[in-house]
GROMACS .gro file of C-alpha atoms in nm:
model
  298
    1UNK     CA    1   6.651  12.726   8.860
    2UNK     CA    2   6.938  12.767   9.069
    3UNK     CA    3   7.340  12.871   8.983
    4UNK     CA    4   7.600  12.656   9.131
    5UNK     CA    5   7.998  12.666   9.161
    6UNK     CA    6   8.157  12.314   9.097
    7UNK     CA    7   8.506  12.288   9.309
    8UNK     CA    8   8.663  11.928   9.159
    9UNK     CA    9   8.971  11.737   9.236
   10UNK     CA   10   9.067  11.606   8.847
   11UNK     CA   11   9.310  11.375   9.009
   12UNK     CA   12   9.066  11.222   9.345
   13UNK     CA   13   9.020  10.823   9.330
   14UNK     CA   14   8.968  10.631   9.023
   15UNK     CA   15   8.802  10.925   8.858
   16UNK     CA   16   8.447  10.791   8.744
   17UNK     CA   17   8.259  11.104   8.818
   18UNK     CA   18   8.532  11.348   8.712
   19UNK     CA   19   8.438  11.167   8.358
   20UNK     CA   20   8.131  11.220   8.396
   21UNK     CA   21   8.055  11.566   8.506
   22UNK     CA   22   8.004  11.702   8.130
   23UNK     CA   23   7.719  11.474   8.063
   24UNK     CA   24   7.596  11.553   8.495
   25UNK     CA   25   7.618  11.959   8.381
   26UNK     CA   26   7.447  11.903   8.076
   27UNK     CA   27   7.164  11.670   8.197
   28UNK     CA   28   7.137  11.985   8.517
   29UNK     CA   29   7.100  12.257   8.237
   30UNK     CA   30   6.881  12.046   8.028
   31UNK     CA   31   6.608  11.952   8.334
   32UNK     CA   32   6.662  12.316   8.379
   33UNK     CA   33   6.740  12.216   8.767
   34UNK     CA   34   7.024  12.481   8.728
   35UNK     CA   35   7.073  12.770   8.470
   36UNK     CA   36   7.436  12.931   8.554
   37UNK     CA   37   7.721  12.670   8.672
   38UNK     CA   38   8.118  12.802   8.720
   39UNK     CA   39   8.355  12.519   8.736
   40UNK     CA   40   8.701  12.510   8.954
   41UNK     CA   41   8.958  12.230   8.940
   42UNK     CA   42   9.214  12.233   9.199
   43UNK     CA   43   9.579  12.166   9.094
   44UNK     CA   44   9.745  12.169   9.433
   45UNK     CA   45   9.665  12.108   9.802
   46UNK     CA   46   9.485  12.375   9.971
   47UNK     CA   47   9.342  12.505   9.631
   48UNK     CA   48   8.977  12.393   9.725
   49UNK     CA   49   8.998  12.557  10.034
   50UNK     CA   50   9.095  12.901   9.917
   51UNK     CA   51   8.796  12.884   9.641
   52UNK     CA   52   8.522  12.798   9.900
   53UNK     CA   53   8.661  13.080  10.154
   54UNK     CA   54   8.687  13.361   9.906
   55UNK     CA   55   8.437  13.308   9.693
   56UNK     CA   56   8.068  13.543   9.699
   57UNK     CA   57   7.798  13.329   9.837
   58UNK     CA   58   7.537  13.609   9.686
   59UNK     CA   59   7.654  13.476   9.347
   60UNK     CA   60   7.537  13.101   9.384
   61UNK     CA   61   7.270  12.913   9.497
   62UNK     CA   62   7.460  12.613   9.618
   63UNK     CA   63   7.849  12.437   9.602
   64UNK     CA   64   7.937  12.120   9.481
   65UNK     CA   65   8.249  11.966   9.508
   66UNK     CA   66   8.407  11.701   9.349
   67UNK     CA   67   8.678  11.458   9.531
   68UNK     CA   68   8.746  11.281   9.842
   69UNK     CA   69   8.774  11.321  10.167
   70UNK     CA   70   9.084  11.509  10.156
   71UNK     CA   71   8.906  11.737   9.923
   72UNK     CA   72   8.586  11.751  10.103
   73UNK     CA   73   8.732  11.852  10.401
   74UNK     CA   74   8.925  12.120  10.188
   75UNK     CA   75   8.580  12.301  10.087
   76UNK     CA   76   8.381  12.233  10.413
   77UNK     CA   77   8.663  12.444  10.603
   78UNK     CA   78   8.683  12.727  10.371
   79UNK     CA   79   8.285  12.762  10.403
   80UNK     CA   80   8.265  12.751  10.763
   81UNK     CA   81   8.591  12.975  10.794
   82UNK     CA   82   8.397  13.198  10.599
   83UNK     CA   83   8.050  13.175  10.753
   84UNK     CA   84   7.866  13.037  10.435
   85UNK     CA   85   7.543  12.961  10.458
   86UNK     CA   86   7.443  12.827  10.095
   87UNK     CA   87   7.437  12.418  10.080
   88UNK     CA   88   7.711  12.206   9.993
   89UNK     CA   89   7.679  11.917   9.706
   90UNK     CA   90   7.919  11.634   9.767
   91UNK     CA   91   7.967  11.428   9.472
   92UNK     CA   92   8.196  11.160   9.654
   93UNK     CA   93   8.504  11.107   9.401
   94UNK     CA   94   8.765  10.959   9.631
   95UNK     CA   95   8.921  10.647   9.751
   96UNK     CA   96   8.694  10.557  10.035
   97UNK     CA   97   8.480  10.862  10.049
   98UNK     CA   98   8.340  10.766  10.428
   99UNK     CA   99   8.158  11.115  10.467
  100UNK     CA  100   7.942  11.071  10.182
  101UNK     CA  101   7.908  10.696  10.234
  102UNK     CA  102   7.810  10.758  10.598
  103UNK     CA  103   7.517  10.966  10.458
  104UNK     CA  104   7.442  10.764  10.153
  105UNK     CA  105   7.504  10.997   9.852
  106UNK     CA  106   7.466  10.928   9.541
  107UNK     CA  107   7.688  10.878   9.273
  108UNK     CA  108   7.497  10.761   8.969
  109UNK     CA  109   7.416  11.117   8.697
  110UNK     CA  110   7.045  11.056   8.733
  111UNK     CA  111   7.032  11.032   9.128
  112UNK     CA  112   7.262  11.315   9.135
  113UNK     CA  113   7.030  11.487   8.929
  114UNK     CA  114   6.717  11.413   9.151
  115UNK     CA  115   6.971  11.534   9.491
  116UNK     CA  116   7.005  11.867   9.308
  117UNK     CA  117   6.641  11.911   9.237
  118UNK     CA  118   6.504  11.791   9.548
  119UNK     CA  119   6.680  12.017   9.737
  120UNK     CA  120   6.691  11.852  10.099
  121UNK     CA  121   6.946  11.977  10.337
  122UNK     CA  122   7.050  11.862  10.671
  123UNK     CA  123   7.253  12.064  10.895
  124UNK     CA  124   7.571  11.922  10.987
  125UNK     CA  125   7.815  11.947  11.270
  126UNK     CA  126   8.186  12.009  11.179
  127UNK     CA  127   8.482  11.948  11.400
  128UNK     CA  128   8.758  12.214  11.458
  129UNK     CA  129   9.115  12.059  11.575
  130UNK     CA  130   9.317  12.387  11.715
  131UNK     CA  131   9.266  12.607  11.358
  132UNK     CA  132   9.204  12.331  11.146
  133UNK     CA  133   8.812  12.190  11.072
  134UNK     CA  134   8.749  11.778  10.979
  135UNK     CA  135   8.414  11.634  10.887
  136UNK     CA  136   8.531  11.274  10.927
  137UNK     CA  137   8.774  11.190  11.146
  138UNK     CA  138   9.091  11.302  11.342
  139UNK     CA  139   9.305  11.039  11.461
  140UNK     CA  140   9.677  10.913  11.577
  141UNK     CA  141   9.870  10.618  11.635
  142UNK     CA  142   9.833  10.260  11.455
  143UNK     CA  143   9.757  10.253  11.096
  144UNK     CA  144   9.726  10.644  11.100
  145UNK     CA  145   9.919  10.714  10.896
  146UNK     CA  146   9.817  10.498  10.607
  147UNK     CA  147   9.592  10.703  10.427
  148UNK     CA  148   9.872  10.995  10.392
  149UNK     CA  149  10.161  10.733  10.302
  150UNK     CA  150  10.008  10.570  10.017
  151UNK     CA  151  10.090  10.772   9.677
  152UNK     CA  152   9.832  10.878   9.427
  153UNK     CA  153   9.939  10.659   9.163
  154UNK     CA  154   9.842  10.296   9.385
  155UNK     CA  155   9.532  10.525   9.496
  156UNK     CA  156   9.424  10.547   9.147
  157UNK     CA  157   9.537  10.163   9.041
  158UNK     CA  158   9.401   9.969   9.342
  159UNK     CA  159   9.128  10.178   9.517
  160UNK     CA  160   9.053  10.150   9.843
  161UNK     CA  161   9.279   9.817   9.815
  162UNK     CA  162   9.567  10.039   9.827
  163UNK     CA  163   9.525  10.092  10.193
  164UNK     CA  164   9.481   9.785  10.305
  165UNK     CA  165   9.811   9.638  10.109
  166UNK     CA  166   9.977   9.927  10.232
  167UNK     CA  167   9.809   9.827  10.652
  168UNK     CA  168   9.983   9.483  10.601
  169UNK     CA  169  10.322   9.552  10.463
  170UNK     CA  170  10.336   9.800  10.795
  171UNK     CA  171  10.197   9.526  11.001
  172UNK     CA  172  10.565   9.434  11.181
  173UNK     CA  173  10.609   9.800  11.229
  174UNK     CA  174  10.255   9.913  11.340
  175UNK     CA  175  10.179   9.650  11.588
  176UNK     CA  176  10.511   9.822  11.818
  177UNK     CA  177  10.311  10.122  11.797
  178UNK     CA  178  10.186  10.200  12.148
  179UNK     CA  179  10.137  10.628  12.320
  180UNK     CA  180  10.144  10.743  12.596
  181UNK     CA  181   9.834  10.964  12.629
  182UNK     CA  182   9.664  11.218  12.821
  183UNK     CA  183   9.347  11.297  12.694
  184UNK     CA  184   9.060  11.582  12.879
  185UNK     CA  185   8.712  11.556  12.813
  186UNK     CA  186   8.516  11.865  12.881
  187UNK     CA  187   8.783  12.044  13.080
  188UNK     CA  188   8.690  11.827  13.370
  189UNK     CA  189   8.710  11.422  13.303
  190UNK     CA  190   9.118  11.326  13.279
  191UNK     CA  191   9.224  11.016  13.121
  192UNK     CA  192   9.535  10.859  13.149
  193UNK     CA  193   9.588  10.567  12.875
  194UNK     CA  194   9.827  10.386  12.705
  195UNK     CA  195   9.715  10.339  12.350
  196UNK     CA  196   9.758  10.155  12.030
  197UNK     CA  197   9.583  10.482  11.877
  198UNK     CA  198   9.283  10.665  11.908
  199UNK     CA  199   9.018  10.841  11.669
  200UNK     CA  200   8.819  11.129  11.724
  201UNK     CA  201   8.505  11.092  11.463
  202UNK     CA  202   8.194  11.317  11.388
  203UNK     CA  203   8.048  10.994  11.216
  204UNK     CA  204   8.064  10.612  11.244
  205UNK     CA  205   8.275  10.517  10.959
  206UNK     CA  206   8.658  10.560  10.954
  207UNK     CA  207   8.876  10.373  10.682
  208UNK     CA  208   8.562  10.218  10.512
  209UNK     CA  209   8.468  10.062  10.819
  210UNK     CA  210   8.067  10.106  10.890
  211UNK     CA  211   8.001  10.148  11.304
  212UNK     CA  212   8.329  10.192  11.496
  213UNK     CA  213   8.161  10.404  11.674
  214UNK     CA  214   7.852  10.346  11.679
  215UNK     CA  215   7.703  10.641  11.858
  216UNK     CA  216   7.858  10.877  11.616
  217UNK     CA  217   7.577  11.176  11.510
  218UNK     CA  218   7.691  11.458  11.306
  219UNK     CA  219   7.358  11.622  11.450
  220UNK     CA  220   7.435  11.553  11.785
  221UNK     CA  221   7.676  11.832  11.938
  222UNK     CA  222   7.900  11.620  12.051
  223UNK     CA  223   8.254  11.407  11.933
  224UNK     CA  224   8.299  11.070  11.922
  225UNK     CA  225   8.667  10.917  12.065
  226UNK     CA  226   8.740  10.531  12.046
  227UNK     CA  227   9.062  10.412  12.220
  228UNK     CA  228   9.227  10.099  12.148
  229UNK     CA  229   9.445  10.036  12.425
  230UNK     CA  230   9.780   9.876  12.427
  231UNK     CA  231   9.754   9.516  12.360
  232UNK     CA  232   9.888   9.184  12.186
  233UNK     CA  233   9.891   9.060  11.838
  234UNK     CA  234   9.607   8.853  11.970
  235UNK     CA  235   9.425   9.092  12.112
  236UNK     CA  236   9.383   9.206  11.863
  237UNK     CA  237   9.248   8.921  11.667
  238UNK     CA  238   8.982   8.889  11.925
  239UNK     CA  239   8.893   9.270  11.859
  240UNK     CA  240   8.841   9.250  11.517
  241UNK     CA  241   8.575   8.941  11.610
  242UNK     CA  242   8.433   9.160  11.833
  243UNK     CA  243   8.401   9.468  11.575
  244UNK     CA  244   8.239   9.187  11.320
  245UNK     CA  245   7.994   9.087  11.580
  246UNK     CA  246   7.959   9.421  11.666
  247UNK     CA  247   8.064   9.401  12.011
  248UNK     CA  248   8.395   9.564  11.997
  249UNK     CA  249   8.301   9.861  12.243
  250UNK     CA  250   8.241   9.645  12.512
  251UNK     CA  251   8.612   9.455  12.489
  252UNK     CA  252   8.833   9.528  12.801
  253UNK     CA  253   9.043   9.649  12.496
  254UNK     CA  254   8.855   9.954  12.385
  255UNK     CA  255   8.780  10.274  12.585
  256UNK     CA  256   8.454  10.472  12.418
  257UNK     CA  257   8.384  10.900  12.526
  258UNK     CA  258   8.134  11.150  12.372
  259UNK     CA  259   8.242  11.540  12.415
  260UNK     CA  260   8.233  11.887  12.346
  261UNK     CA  261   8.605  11.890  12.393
  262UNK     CA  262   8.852  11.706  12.389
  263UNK     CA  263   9.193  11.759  12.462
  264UNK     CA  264   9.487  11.476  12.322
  265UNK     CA  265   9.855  11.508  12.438
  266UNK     CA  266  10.154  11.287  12.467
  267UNK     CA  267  10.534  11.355  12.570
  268UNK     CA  268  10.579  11.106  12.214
  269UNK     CA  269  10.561  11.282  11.870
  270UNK     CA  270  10.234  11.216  11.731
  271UNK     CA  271  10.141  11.271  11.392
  272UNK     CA  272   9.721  11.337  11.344
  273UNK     CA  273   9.511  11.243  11.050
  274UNK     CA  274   9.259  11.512  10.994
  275UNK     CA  275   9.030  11.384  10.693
  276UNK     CA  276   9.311  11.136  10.524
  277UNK     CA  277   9.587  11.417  10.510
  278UNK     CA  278   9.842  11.471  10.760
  279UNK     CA  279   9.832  11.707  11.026
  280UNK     CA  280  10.053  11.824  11.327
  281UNK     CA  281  10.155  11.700  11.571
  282UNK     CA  282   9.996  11.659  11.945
  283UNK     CA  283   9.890  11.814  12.154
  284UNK     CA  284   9.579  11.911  11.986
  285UNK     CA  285   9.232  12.064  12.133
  286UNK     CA  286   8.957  11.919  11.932
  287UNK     CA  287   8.584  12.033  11.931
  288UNK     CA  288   8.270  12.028  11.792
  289UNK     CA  289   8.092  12.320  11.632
  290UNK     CA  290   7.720  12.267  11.623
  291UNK     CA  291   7.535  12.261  11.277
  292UNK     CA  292   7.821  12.427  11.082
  293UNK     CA  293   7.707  12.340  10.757
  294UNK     CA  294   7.402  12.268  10.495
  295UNK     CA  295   7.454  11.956  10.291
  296UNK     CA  296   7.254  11.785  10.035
  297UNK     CA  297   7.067  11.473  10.102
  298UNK     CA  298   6.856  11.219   9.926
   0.00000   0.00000   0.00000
């Protein structure tokens, strides 16, 4: 049997695990999957972060946490700020929860159960942006700031229709977004683009959307960066066709890299999303650190 530390956000999404977790614990003690279980709710931002660093690894057998993204990436950067070694549980609680959707996790008590038992890991990459980490996603310009601007309360009301309301009432304003950018890959390759925005992924799906970028690993050693450059209204239109017939990379529209490192700076001020939370502002120096972390999988 194995001992486990629960981190949970009591406030993350629509809250349908966070209701459930007494009847998850008990059904974990009563299989006898797990015999010794502390539980931590955060109350404010960072809280989750500070639990996972400081906590003694020698005293558990594995981490779960409870939330979204946000929250996620909270617990993922205390453990690799702290060099831990023990696998993380990620019982996706959030609005859109791409991590754990991108590596099919379960969210139903029984399946959960079966994760815990089972026991499979798979050793994840992590990106670090300057002294910051992000399993997801790290991005700027258009629509970036969505995810950041929308308050709990609509989070918890509409779901992950929340953002999208949010996209559209920002249309007018978003589609005059365009950055200057000078972006180097692997302290050698220099691009110079003008941008709508850009994302730097460790995985394909960003926003809910499956295969932006569609060579996206988080086993690969290596970052993913999508660049939509500066276009029309109609442009894109003709982009999102592409995406749905999943041609989008190839559109005159989109530039597509893979690195180690990447370097993003602009003489604008540009806010980055690291994980759905706000960030600072560029330049940034983004990399990838290679099979940072042990996570569950089915």
């Amino acid at each position: 049997m194995k001992r486990c530390l629960f981190i949970i956000n009591p406030s993350a999404g629509q809250r349908s695990i966070q209701n459930n977790l007494d009847k998850l614990i008990g059904q974990l003690v009563l299989k006898k999957i797990v015999n010794y279980v502390d539980v931590f709710f955060t109350a404010k931002k960072n809280d989750g972060y500070y639990k996972a660093l400081k906590c003694n690894e020698a005293d558990y057998d594995f981490i779960t946490v409870v939330g979204g993204d946000g929250t996620i990436n909270e617990v993922v950067s205390g453990m690799v700020e702290s060099n831990k070694t023990i696998p993380l549980c990620i019982l996706a609680a959030g609005t859109v929860n791409d991590f754990a959707n991108y590596l099919n996790l379960p969210i139903e008590t029984n399946d959960i159960c079966d994760l815990i038992d089972n026991f499979n890991t798979i050793c994840c990459d992590v990106g670090k942006i300057d002294n910051l980490y992000f399993m997801n996603v790290a991005a700027g310009g258009m629509f970036s700031d969505i995810s950041f601007t929308v308050s709990k309360s609509e989070k918890k009301r509409l779901g992950p229709l929340a953002y999208y309301l949010n996209g559209l009432a920002s249309l007018p304003s978003q589609l005059n977004t365009n950055i200057n950018l000078k972006i180097v890959l692997d302290d050698a390759n220099v691009i110079k683009e003008e941008a709508k925005m850009f994302m730097v992924t460790n995985t394909n799906r960003v926003g809910g959307f499956e295969n932006i970028l569609p060579l996206a690993d988080i086993q690969d050693d290596l970052l993913d960066l999508i660049i939509i450059k500066k276009c029309s209204f109609t442009d894109l239109v003709a982009l999102s066709k592409d995406y749905l017939l999943k041609k989008h990379t190839n559109s005159p529209f989109i530039s597509y890299y893979q690195a180690k490192k990447i370097e993003i700076s602009s003489e604008q001020d540009v806010v980055i999303d690291i994980d759905g939370e706000e960030g600072s502002l560029l330049p940034v120096t983004i990399q990838v650190i290679h099979k940072a972390i042990n996570i569950l999988i089915p």
